[in-house]
Amino acid sequence: MGVKALWAILLLVGSLFGVQFHYSSTKVANGKTFMITAKPGKNEPIERIYAAFEGKRYPFYRNPIHPKRGYYVLIPIDYHATPHRARVTVVTVKNGEKRYKSRWIRIIKGRYPKESLTVSAAKARLSAEDRKRVDREYKEAMAIYLKETKRPRFRSRFRLPLKSRITSPYGTARLFNHLLKSYHSGTDFKAKTGTPIKAANSGRAVLVKNRFFAGNSVVIDHGEGIYTGYYHLSGFCVKAGDFVKKGDIIGYAGSTGRVTGPHLHLSTTLHGMQVDPLQLFSLLNRL
Ligand SMILES: [Zn+2]
C-alpha cells in the first residue's frame, strides 16, 4: 500500500473542544513511531495539548511544515517492547479546563531480520578502559537526546543524507546463544569513503566527535525532540554548535569506529529513543 493510500485510511477518532484527531495507525510495531495530529476548529484555539502514554507526557507541537494544519505529536515505541495493548490519552486544556480523550492502540512485534553472532564472548568483551569510554559516551549522548528543544529547527520535509542502497535495515536482531544481545539501531547505506553526507534537515549540530562504536559522529538537533545521527564518517564539515541547513554537507562517509567497512549509519532519536529512521521520516513528511 502506498503512503497516500495509508494516509487516506487514517482514522478520525473524535473531537474535543472542536478539535479533530487523527492517528497515523492504531497498530504500531516495536521500534516504530506513531503520530497523532490535532486540528482545532475555527476560532477554537487550544491553550495546551499533550498526550499521555505509558507514564510519559509528550507535547503536541504546531505543525512546522504546514502550520495551518494544526498540531502533531510523535510517540516512539521502544524496540524492546513486547506485544500488548496500550492506552494513549490526549489531554486538551482550554480556559483552565482539562478534557481527556483516550483510545487503545496495539503494540505489535516488528518483522525484523535476525542475525546470530558467532564471535566468542572473549572477543566481544571490551577492556575496562574501553568500557568506561563507551559508558561515558552513552551518558553524553543521552543527556543531549533528553534535552528537548521546544522550537522546530526544520520547516520542510526530511531527506536522506545520500542517494544509495540500504545494506542493513533498522531493527535487525543480533542474537547470541539465542538471546537478544543487541539490535541494529539505525539504517546503513552503502557509501564509499569520501562520499559527501548531507544533513537530512535543518538543525543544530550538537555533537561532532569521535566515539568508540560510532566513530566520527555528527548529531543534529532538529528541535521538538527529533535528532539525526551520521556515523563512521571519515571527516567533518561542521563544528559542534553550528546551525546547518537541509542538504548542507556535514561530513564524508568512512569506516571509523567499530565497523568492517565504509558505510553510513543513519540514526534517528525521538524523545530519547532510537527509532526506525525511514519510518520516522515518512511520518514527518506527511505533516
Ligand atoms: Zn549501522
PDB file of C-alpha atoms and ligand atoms in Angstrom:
ATOM      1  CA  MET A   1       0.000   0.000   0.000  1.00  0.00           C
ATOM      2  CA  GLY A   2       1.310   3.418  -0.915  1.00  0.00           C
ATOM      3  CA  VAL A   3       1.834   6.232   1.553  1.00  0.00           C
ATOM      4  CA  LYS A   4      -1.110   8.103   0.040  1.00  0.00           C
ATOM      5  CA  ALA A   5      -3.447   5.154   0.483  1.00  0.00           C
ATOM      6  CA  LEU A   6      -2.298   4.746   4.077  1.00  0.00           C
ATOM      7  CA  TRP A   7      -2.930   8.402   4.725  1.00  0.00           C
ATOM      8  CA  ALA A   8      -6.371   8.082   3.206  1.00  0.00           C
ATOM      9  CA  ILE A   9      -7.411   5.375   5.661  1.00  0.00           C
ATOM     10  CA  LEU A  10      -6.398   7.344   8.726  1.00  0.00           C
ATOM     11  CA  LEU A  11      -8.948   7.047  11.435  1.00  0.00           C
ATOM     12  CA  LEU A  12     -10.881  10.003  12.619  1.00  0.00           C
ATOM     13  CA  VAL A  13     -11.210   9.269  16.301  1.00  0.00           C
ATOM     14  CA  GLY A  14     -13.368  12.080  17.543  1.00  0.00           C
ATOM     15  CA  SER A  15     -13.248  15.641  18.662  1.00  0.00           C
ATOM     16  CA  LEU A  16     -12.672  17.513  21.876  1.00  0.00           C
ATOM     17  CA  PHE A  17     -13.320  21.248  22.228  1.00  0.00           C
ATOM     18  CA  GLY A  18     -13.962  21.115  18.498  1.00  0.00           C
ATOM     19  CA  VAL A  19     -10.504  19.583  17.925  1.00  0.00           C
ATOM     20  CA  GLN A  20     -10.291  16.725  15.446  1.00  0.00           C
ATOM     21  CA  PHE A  21      -7.709  13.995  15.979  1.00  0.00           C
ATOM     22  CA  HIS A  22      -6.150  11.592  13.518  1.00  0.00           C
ATOM     23  CA  TYR A  23      -3.959   8.619  14.436  1.00  0.00           C
ATOM     24  CA  SER A  24      -1.329   7.524  11.912  1.00  0.00           C
ATOM     25  CA  SER A  25      -2.221   3.959  12.854  1.00  0.00           C
ATOM     26  CA  THR A  26      -3.736   2.037  15.742  1.00  0.00           C
ATOM     27  CA  LYS A  27      -1.179  -0.776  15.410  1.00  0.00           C
ATOM     28  CA  VAL A  28       2.480   0.086  15.939  1.00  0.00           C
ATOM     29  CA  ALA A  29       5.482  -2.235  15.965  1.00  0.00           C
ATOM     30  CA  ASN A  30       8.331  -2.029  18.458  1.00  0.00           C
ATOM     31  CA  GLY A  31      10.999   0.410  17.201  1.00  0.00           C
ATOM     32  CA  LYS A  32       8.472   2.437  15.221  1.00  0.00           C
ATOM     33  CA  THR A  33       6.720   5.723  15.864  1.00  0.00           C
ATOM     34  CA  PHE A  34       3.102   6.728  15.806  1.00  0.00           C
ATOM     35  CA  MET A  35       1.751  10.172  15.172  1.00  0.00           C
ATOM     36  CA  ILE A  36      -1.404  11.940  16.253  1.00  0.00           C
ATOM     37  CA  THR A  37      -2.415  15.148  14.539  1.00  0.00           C
ATOM     38  CA  ALA A  38      -4.891  17.612  16.021  1.00  0.00           C
ATOM     39  CA  LYS A  39      -6.794  20.178  14.032  1.00  0.00           C
ATOM     40  CA  PRO A  40      -8.654  22.762  16.109  1.00  0.00           C
ATOM     41  CA  GLY A  41     -11.951  24.102  14.789  1.00  0.00           C
ATOM     42  CA  LYS A  42     -12.129  27.685  13.539  1.00  0.00           C
ATOM     43  CA  ASN A  43     -11.943  30.210  16.411  1.00  0.00           C
ATOM     44  CA  GLU A  44     -11.151  27.385  18.828  1.00  0.00           C
ATOM     45  CA  PRO A  45      -7.575  27.999  19.888  1.00  0.00           C
ATOM     46  CA  ILE A  46      -6.020  25.413  22.178  1.00  0.00           C
ATOM     47  CA  GLU A  47      -4.102  26.624  25.197  1.00  0.00           C
ATOM     48  CA  ARG A  48      -2.244  23.413  25.770  1.00  0.00           C
ATOM     49  CA  ILE A  49      -2.362  19.898  24.414  1.00  0.00           C
ATOM     50  CA  TYR A  50      -0.324  16.810  25.225  1.00  0.00           C
ATOM     51  CA  ALA A  51      -0.511  13.040  25.019  1.00  0.00           C
ATOM     52  CA  ALA A  52      -0.020  10.739  28.000  1.00  0.00           C
ATOM     53  CA  PHE A  53       1.334   7.312  27.111  1.00  0.00           C
ATOM     54  CA  GLU A  54       2.784   4.628  29.385  1.00  0.00           C
ATOM     55  CA  GLY A  55       3.718   7.021  32.156  1.00  0.00           C
ATOM     56  CA  LYS A  56       5.222   9.730  29.931  1.00  0.00           C
ATOM     57  CA  ARG A  57       3.924  13.021  28.596  1.00  0.00           C
ATOM     58  CA  TYR A  58       4.518  14.025  25.003  1.00  0.00           C
ATOM     59  CA  PRO A  59       3.806  17.621  23.988  1.00  0.00           C
ATOM     60  CA  PHE A  60       1.947  18.425  20.795  1.00  0.00           C
ATOM     61  CA  TYR A  61       3.746  20.982  18.653  1.00  0.00           C
ATOM     62  CA  ARG A  62       2.387  23.196  15.922  1.00  0.00           C
ATOM     63  CA  ASN A  63       2.907  21.605  12.506  1.00  0.00           C
ATOM     64  CA  PRO A  64       6.264  23.152  11.466  1.00  0.00           C
ATOM     65  CA  ILE A  65       5.813  22.426   7.750  1.00  0.00           C
ATOM     66  CA  HIS A  66       2.155  23.425   7.345  1.00  0.00           C
ATOM     67  CA  PRO A  67       1.230  25.488  10.447  1.00  0.00           C
ATOM     68  CA  LYS A  68      -2.381  25.892   9.305  1.00  0.00           C
ATOM     69  CA  ARG A  69      -2.902  22.149   9.606  1.00  0.00           C
ATOM     70  CA  GLY A  70      -2.764  22.342  13.409  1.00  0.00           C
ATOM     71  CA  TYR A  71      -0.666  20.299  15.830  1.00  0.00           C
ATOM     72  CA  TYR A  72       1.167  16.979  15.934  1.00  0.00           C
ATOM     73  CA  VAL A  73       2.740  14.639  18.445  1.00  0.00           C
ATOM     74  CA  LEU A  74       5.144  11.781  17.770  1.00  0.00           C
ATOM     75  CA  ILE A  75       5.331   8.857  20.183  1.00  0.00           C
ATOM     76  CA  PRO A  76       8.207   6.355  19.891  1.00  0.00           C
ATOM     77  CA  ILE A  77       7.782   2.681  20.795  1.00  0.00           C
ATOM     78  CA  ASP A  78      10.774   1.077  22.479  1.00  0.00           C
ATOM     79  CA  TYR A  79      12.495  -1.626  20.410  1.00  0.00           C
ATOM     80  CA  HIS A  80      12.365  -3.886  23.465  1.00  0.00           C
ATOM     81  CA  ALA A  81       8.588  -3.501  23.914  1.00  0.00           C
ATOM     82  CA  THR A  82       6.664  -6.770  23.741  1.00  0.00           C
ATOM     83  CA  PRO A  83       3.217  -7.008  22.113  1.00  0.00           C
ATOM     84  CA  HIS A  84       0.457  -5.537  24.255  1.00  0.00           C
ATOM     85  CA  ARG A  85      -2.456  -3.155  24.238  1.00  0.00           C
ATOM     86  CA  ALA A  86      -1.673   0.358  25.398  1.00  0.00           C
ATOM     87  CA  ARG A  87      -3.842   3.357  26.085  1.00  0.00           C
ATOM     88  CA  VAL A  88      -2.989   6.790  24.793  1.00  0.00           C
ATOM     89  CA  THR A  89      -4.765   9.782  26.297  1.00  0.00           C
ATOM     90  CA  VAL A  90      -4.844  13.191  24.688  1.00  0.00           C
ATOM     91  CA  VAL A  91      -5.282  15.998  27.194  1.00  0.00           C
ATOM     92  CA  THR A  92      -6.568  19.330  25.936  1.00  0.00           C
ATOM     93  CA  VAL A  93      -6.614  22.410  28.149  1.00  0.00           C
ATOM     94  CA  LYS A  94      -8.861  25.382  27.426  1.00  0.00           C
ATOM     95  CA  ASN A  95      -9.785  28.191  29.840  1.00  0.00           C
ATOM     96  CA  GLY A  96      -8.087  26.191  32.584  1.00  0.00           C
ATOM     97  CA  GLU A  97     -10.386  23.228  31.954  1.00  0.00           C
ATOM     98  CA  LYS A  98      -8.889  19.845  31.069  1.00  0.00           C
ATOM     99  CA  ARG A  99     -10.583  17.403  28.720  1.00  0.00           C
ATOM    100  CA  TYR A 100      -9.413  13.837  28.172  1.00  0.00           C
ATOM    101  CA  LYS A 101      -9.776  11.579  25.176  1.00  0.00           C
ATOM    102  CA  SER A 102      -8.373   8.029  25.323  1.00  0.00           C
ATOM    103  CA  ARG A 103      -8.040   5.225  22.888  1.00  0.00           C
ATOM    104  CA  TRP A 104      -6.319   1.891  22.778  1.00  0.00           C
ATOM    105  CA  ILE A 105      -3.578   1.056  20.342  1.00  0.00           C
ATOM    106  CA  ARG A 106      -1.872  -2.269  19.762  1.00  0.00           C
ATOM    107  CA  ILE A 107       1.869  -2.655  20.092  1.00  0.00           C
ATOM    108  CA  ILE A 108       2.807  -5.471  17.720  1.00  0.00           C
ATOM    109  CA  LYS A 109       6.006  -7.404  17.038  1.00  0.00           C
ATOM    110  CA  GLY A 110       8.052  -5.830  14.243  1.00  0.00           C
ATOM    111  CA  ARG A 111       9.172  -8.146  11.453  1.00  0.00           C
ATOM    112  CA  TYR A 112      12.889  -7.627  11.792  1.00  0.00           C
ATOM    113  CA  PRO A 113      15.603  -9.895  10.387  1.00  0.00           C
ATOM    114  CA  LYS A 114      17.706 -11.948  12.818  1.00  0.00           C
ATOM    115  CA  GLU A 115      21.448 -12.388  12.863  1.00  0.00           C
ATOM    116  CA  SER A 116      23.256 -14.937  15.016  1.00  0.00           C
ATOM    117  CA  LEU A 117      26.535 -13.822  16.497  1.00  0.00           C
ATOM    118  CA  THR A 118      29.408 -16.199  16.058  1.00  0.00           C
ATOM    119  CA  VAL A 119      32.102 -14.207  17.856  1.00  0.00           C
ATOM    120  CA  SER A 120      33.301 -15.682  21.091  1.00  0.00           C
ATOM    121  CA  ALA A 121      32.370 -13.895  24.291  1.00  0.00           C
ATOM    122  CA  ALA A 122      36.020 -13.129  24.966  1.00  0.00           C
ATOM    123  CA  LYS A 123      36.421 -11.427  21.601  1.00  0.00           C
ATOM    124  CA  ALA A 124      33.320  -9.303  22.111  1.00  0.00           C
ATOM    125  CA  ARG A 125      34.382  -8.227  25.589  1.00  0.00           C
ATOM    126  CA  LEU A 126      35.735  -4.707  25.939  1.00  0.00           C
ATOM    127  CA  SER A 127      38.712  -3.712  28.018  1.00  0.00           C
ATOM    128  CA  ALA A 128      37.907  -1.865  31.238  1.00  0.00           C
ATOM    129  CA  GLU A 129      39.180   1.336  29.658  1.00  0.00           C
ATOM    130  CA  ASP A 130      37.040   0.928  26.533  1.00  0.00           C
ATOM    131  CA  ARG A 131      34.013   0.059  28.676  1.00  0.00           C
ATOM    132  CA  LYS A 132      34.495   3.300  30.618  1.00  0.00           C
ATOM    133  CA  ARG A 133      34.729   5.269  27.403  1.00  0.00           C
ATOM    134  CA  VAL A 134      31.594   3.619  25.954  1.00  0.00           C
ATOM    135  CA  ASP A 135      29.632   4.351  29.157  1.00  0.00           C
ATOM    136  CA  ARG A 136      30.776   7.972  29.159  1.00  0.00           C
ATOM    137  CA  GLU A 137      29.823   8.405  25.506  1.00  0.00           C
ATOM    138  CA  TYR A 138      26.427   6.807  26.079  1.00  0.00           C
ATOM    139  CA  LYS A 139      25.678   9.147  29.002  1.00  0.00           C
ATOM    140  CA  GLU A 140      26.812  12.163  26.994  1.00  0.00           C
ATOM    141  CA  ALA A 141      24.546  11.240  24.066  1.00  0.00           C
ATOM    142  CA  MET A 142      21.525  10.505  26.299  1.00  0.00           C
ATOM    143  CA  ALA A 143      21.941  13.865  28.049  1.00  0.00           C
ATOM    144  CA  ILE A 144      21.695  15.510  24.610  1.00  0.00           C
ATOM    145  CA  TYR A 145      18.722  13.430  23.438  1.00  0.00           C
ATOM    146  CA  LEU A 146      16.705  14.040  26.581  1.00  0.00           C
ATOM    147  CA  LYS A 147      17.073  17.808  26.287  1.00  0.00           C
ATOM    148  CA  GLU A 148      14.161  18.822  24.158  1.00  0.00           C
ATOM    149  CA  THR A 149      14.425  21.998  22.093  1.00  0.00           C
ATOM    150  CA  LYS A 150      10.835  23.215  22.183  1.00  0.00           C
ATOM    151  CA  ARG A 151      11.005  25.042  18.850  1.00  0.00           C
ATOM    152  CA  PRO A 152      11.269  23.455  15.418  1.00  0.00           C
ATOM    153  CA  ARG A 153      14.502  23.935  13.535  1.00  0.00           C
ATOM    154  CA  PHE A 154      13.032  22.482  10.370  1.00  0.00           C
ATOM    155  CA  ARG A 155      10.314  23.852   8.118  1.00  0.00           C
ATOM    156  CA  SER A 156      10.263  21.334   5.296  1.00  0.00           C
ATOM    157  CA  ARG A 157      10.401  17.617   4.521  1.00  0.00           C
ATOM    158  CA  PHE A 158      13.226  15.320   5.642  1.00  0.00           C
ATOM    159  CA  ARG A 159      15.583  13.915   3.004  1.00  0.00           C
ATOM    160  CA  LEU A 160      18.001  11.011   3.019  1.00  0.00           C
ATOM    161  CA  PRO A 161      21.627  12.071   3.643  1.00  0.00           C
ATOM    162  CA  LEU A 162      22.803  10.385   0.438  1.00  0.00           C
ATOM    163  CA  LYS A 163      21.394   8.537  -2.540  1.00  0.00           C
ATOM    164  CA  SER A 164      22.425   4.953  -2.087  1.00  0.00           C
ATOM    165  CA  ARG A 165      21.366   1.395  -1.432  1.00  0.00           C
ATOM    166  CA  ILE A 166      20.412   0.237   2.070  1.00  0.00           C
ATOM    167  CA  THR A 167      22.794  -2.508   3.170  1.00  0.00           C
ATOM    168  CA  SER A 168      21.339  -3.170   6.626  1.00  0.00           C
ATOM    169  CA  PRO A 169      17.896  -2.042   7.776  1.00  0.00           C
ATOM    170  CA  TYR A 170      16.968  -0.753  11.192  1.00  0.00           C
ATOM    171  CA  GLY A 171      15.962  -3.338  13.756  1.00  0.00           C
ATOM    172  CA  THR A 172      17.973  -6.428  12.772  1.00  0.00           C
ATOM    173  CA  ALA A 173      18.108  -8.521  15.947  1.00  0.00           C
ATOM    174  CA  ARG A 174      21.566  -9.721  16.967  1.00  0.00           C
ATOM    175  CA  LEU A 175      21.297 -12.975  18.839  1.00  0.00           C
ATOM    176  CA  PHE A 176      23.986 -14.503  20.976  1.00  0.00           C
ATOM    177  CA  ASN A 177      23.268 -18.026  22.242  1.00  0.00           C
ATOM    178  CA  HIS A 178      19.662 -17.411  21.066  1.00  0.00           C
ATOM    179  CA  LEU A 179      19.352 -14.403  23.370  1.00  0.00           C
ATOM    180  CA  LEU A 180      18.789 -10.877  22.109  1.00  0.00           C
ATOM    181  CA  LYS A 181      22.166  -9.268  22.567  1.00  0.00           C
ATOM    182  CA  SER A 182      21.604  -6.047  20.666  1.00  0.00           C
ATOM    183  CA  TYR A 183      19.798  -4.696  17.667  1.00  0.00           C
ATOM    184  CA  HIS A 184      20.743  -2.547  14.731  1.00  0.00           C
ATOM    185  CA  SER A 185      19.698   0.882  15.937  1.00  0.00           C
ATOM    186  CA  GLY A 186      19.855   2.700  12.594  1.00  0.00           C
ATOM    187  CA  THR A 187      19.820   2.264   8.817  1.00  0.00           C
ATOM    188  CA  ASP A 188      23.050   1.504   6.941  1.00  0.00           C
ATOM    189  CA  PHE A 189      23.686   2.877   3.464  1.00  0.00           C
ATOM    190  CA  LYS A 190      26.363   1.710   1.068  1.00  0.00           C
ATOM    191  CA  ALA A 191      28.894   4.557   0.804  1.00  0.00           C
ATOM    192  CA  LYS A 192      32.486   4.704  -0.359  1.00  0.00           C
ATOM    193  CA  THR A 193      34.939   6.598   1.830  1.00  0.00           C
ATOM    194  CA  GLY A 194      34.712  10.272   0.912  1.00  0.00           C
ATOM    195  CA  THR A 195      31.059  10.259  -0.208  1.00  0.00           C
ATOM    196  CA  PRO A 196      29.514  13.604   0.849  1.00  0.00           C
ATOM    197  CA  ILE A 197      26.905  13.198   3.589  1.00  0.00           C
ATOM    198  CA  LYS A 198      24.154  15.805   3.754  1.00  0.00           C
ATOM    199  CA  ALA A 199      22.012  16.989   6.646  1.00  0.00           C
ATOM    200  CA  ALA A 200      18.580  15.318   6.429  1.00  0.00           C
ATOM    201  CA  ASN A 201      17.025  18.593   7.519  1.00  0.00           C
ATOM    202  CA  SER A 202      17.886  21.919   9.105  1.00  0.00           C
ATOM    203  CA  GLY A 203      19.025  21.961  12.693  1.00  0.00           C
ATOM    204  CA  ARG A 204      21.946  22.485  15.012  1.00  0.00           C
ATOM    205  CA  ALA A 205      24.972  20.184  15.146  1.00  0.00           C
ATOM    206  CA  VAL A 206      25.045  19.281  18.844  1.00  0.00           C
ATOM    207  CA  LEU A 207      27.659  16.530  18.809  1.00  0.00           C
ATOM    208  CA  VAL A 208      30.659  16.358  16.481  1.00  0.00           C
ATOM    209  CA  LYS A 209      33.329  13.974  17.696  1.00  0.00           C
ATOM    210  CA  ASN A 210      34.950  10.567  17.522  1.00  0.00           C
ATOM    211  CA  ARG A 211      33.264   7.833  19.539  1.00  0.00           C
ATOM    212  CA  PHE A 212      34.220   4.224  20.263  1.00  0.00           C
ATOM    213  CA  PHE A 213      31.481   2.361  18.368  1.00  0.00           C
ATOM    214  CA  ALA A 214      30.103   5.097  16.108  1.00  0.00           C
ATOM    215  CA  GLY A 215      33.488   6.524  15.079  1.00  0.00           C
ATOM    216  CA  ASN A 216      33.381  10.085  13.764  1.00  0.00           C
ATOM    217  CA  SER A 217      29.825  11.143  14.520  1.00  0.00           C
ATOM    218  CA  VAL A 218      27.611  14.123  13.817  1.00  0.00           C
ATOM    219  CA  VAL A 219      24.314  14.512  15.668  1.00  0.00           C
ATOM    220  CA  ILE A 220      21.854  17.204  14.575  1.00  0.00           C
ATOM    221  CA  ASP A 221      19.073  18.580  16.786  1.00  0.00           C
ATOM    222  CA  HIS A 222      16.063  19.385  14.598  1.00  0.00           C
ATOM    223  CA  GLY A 223      14.019  20.570  17.580  1.00  0.00           C
ATOM    224  CA  GLU A 224      10.849  19.099  19.133  1.00  0.00           C
ATOM    225  CA  GLY A 225      12.702  16.007  20.374  1.00  0.00           C
ATOM    226  CA  ILE A 226      13.966  14.898  16.930  1.00  0.00           C
ATOM    227  CA  TYR A 227      17.664  14.131  16.369  1.00  0.00           C
ATOM    228  CA  THR A 228      19.510  12.585  13.414  1.00  0.00           C
ATOM    229  CA  GLY A 229      22.948  10.932  13.732  1.00  0.00           C
ATOM    230  CA  TYR A 230      25.516  10.215  10.999  1.00  0.00           C
ATOM    231  CA  TYR A 231      28.217   7.709  11.985  1.00  0.00           C
ATOM    232  CA  HIS A 232      31.562   6.239  10.854  1.00  0.00           C
ATOM    233  CA  LEU A 233      32.487   9.424   8.941  1.00  0.00           C
ATOM    234  CA  SER A 234      35.992   9.929   7.553  1.00  0.00           C
ATOM    235  CA  GLY A 235      35.853  13.692   8.062  1.00  0.00           C
ATOM    236  CA  PHE A 236      33.698  16.554   9.358  1.00  0.00           C
ATOM    237  CA  CYS A 237      32.472  19.753   7.661  1.00  0.00           C
ATOM    238  CA  VAL A 238      30.758  21.163  10.759  1.00  0.00           C
ATOM    239  CA  LYS A 239      31.640  22.000  14.350  1.00  0.00           C
ATOM    240  CA  ALA A 240      29.524  21.396  17.428  1.00  0.00           C
ATOM    241  CA  GLY A 241      27.148  24.345  17.823  1.00  0.00           C
ATOM    242  CA  ASP A 242      26.879  25.122  14.091  1.00  0.00           C
ATOM    243  CA  PHE A 243      23.480  25.637  12.547  1.00  0.00           C
ATOM    244  CA  VAL A 244      23.093  23.615   9.374  1.00  0.00           C
ATOM    245  CA  LYS A 245      20.585  23.832   6.567  1.00  0.00           C
ATOM    246  CA  LYS A 246      18.939  20.845   4.953  1.00  0.00           C
ATOM    247  CA  GLY A 247      21.258  19.428   2.301  1.00  0.00           C
ATOM    248  CA  ASP A 248      24.435  21.034   3.707  1.00  0.00           C
ATOM    249  CA  ILE A 249      27.410  18.681   3.567  1.00  0.00           C
ATOM    250  CA  ILE A 250      28.202  17.836   7.191  1.00  0.00           C
ATOM    251  CA  GLY A 251      30.965  15.296   6.574  1.00  0.00           C
ATOM    252  CA  TYR A 252      32.209  12.433   4.405  1.00  0.00           C
ATOM    253  CA  ALA A 253      31.444   8.717   4.646  1.00  0.00           C
ATOM    254  CA  GLY A 254      34.141   6.489   6.084  1.00  0.00           C
ATOM    255  CA  SER A 255      34.850   3.470   8.249  1.00  0.00           C
ATOM    256  CA  THR A 256      35.770   4.953  11.625  1.00  0.00           C
ATOM    257  CA  GLY A 257      34.635   3.236  14.818  1.00  0.00           C
ATOM    258  CA  ARG A 258      33.726  -0.437  15.135  1.00  0.00           C
ATOM    259  CA  VAL A 259      32.907  -1.368  11.549  1.00  0.00           C
ATOM    260  CA  THR A 260      34.031  -3.875   8.950  1.00  0.00           C
ATOM    261  CA  GLY A 261      33.963  -1.451   6.015  1.00  0.00           C
ATOM    262  CA  PRO A 262      32.947   2.033   4.888  1.00  0.00           C
ATOM    263  CA  HIS A 263      29.227   2.872   5.027  1.00  0.00           C
ATOM    264  CA  LEU A 264      26.899   5.440   6.522  1.00  0.00           C
ATOM    265  CA  HIS A 265      24.900   4.531   9.619  1.00  0.00           C
ATOM    266  CA  LEU A 266      21.944   6.903   9.958  1.00  0.00           C
ATOM    267  CA  SER A 267      20.180   7.003  13.305  1.00  0.00           C
ATOM    268  CA  THR A 268      17.119   8.896  14.456  1.00  0.00           C
ATOM    269  CA  THR A 269      16.366   9.537  18.103  1.00  0.00           C
ATOM    270  CA  LEU A 270      12.905  10.690  19.122  1.00  0.00           C
ATOM    271  CA  HIS A 271      12.227  11.761  22.726  1.00  0.00           C
ATOM    272  CA  GLY A 272      15.321   9.785  23.779  1.00  0.00           C
ATOM    273  CA  MET A 273      14.506   6.586  21.858  1.00  0.00           C
ATOM    274  CA  GLN A 274      16.241   5.244  18.765  1.00  0.00           C
ATOM    275  CA  VAL A 275      13.522   4.547  16.224  1.00  0.00           C
ATOM    276  CA  ASP A 276      13.394   3.416  12.598  1.00  0.00           C
ATOM    277  CA  PRO A 277      14.736   6.409  10.608  1.00  0.00           C
ATOM    278  CA  LEU A 278      12.893   5.704   7.363  1.00  0.00           C
ATOM    279  CA  GLN A 279       9.532   5.239   9.073  1.00  0.00           C
ATOM    280  CA  LEU A 280      10.032   8.403  11.157  1.00  0.00           C
ATOM    281  CA  PHE A 281      10.896  10.396   8.023  1.00  0.00           C
ATOM    282  CA  SER A 282       7.818   9.074   6.244  1.00  0.00           C
ATOM    283  CA  LEU A 283       5.588  10.222   9.141  1.00  0.00           C
ATOM    284  CA  LEU A 284       7.243  13.643   9.318  1.00  0.00           C
ATOM    285  CA  ASN A 285       6.921  14.039   5.575  1.00  0.00           C
ATOM    286  CA  ARG A 286       3.145  13.701   5.829  1.00  0.00           C
ATOM    287  CA  LEU A 287       2.858  16.696   8.163  1.00  0.00           C
TER     288      LEU A 287
HETATM  289 ZN    ZN B   1      24.664   0.551  11.222  1.00  0.00          ZN
END
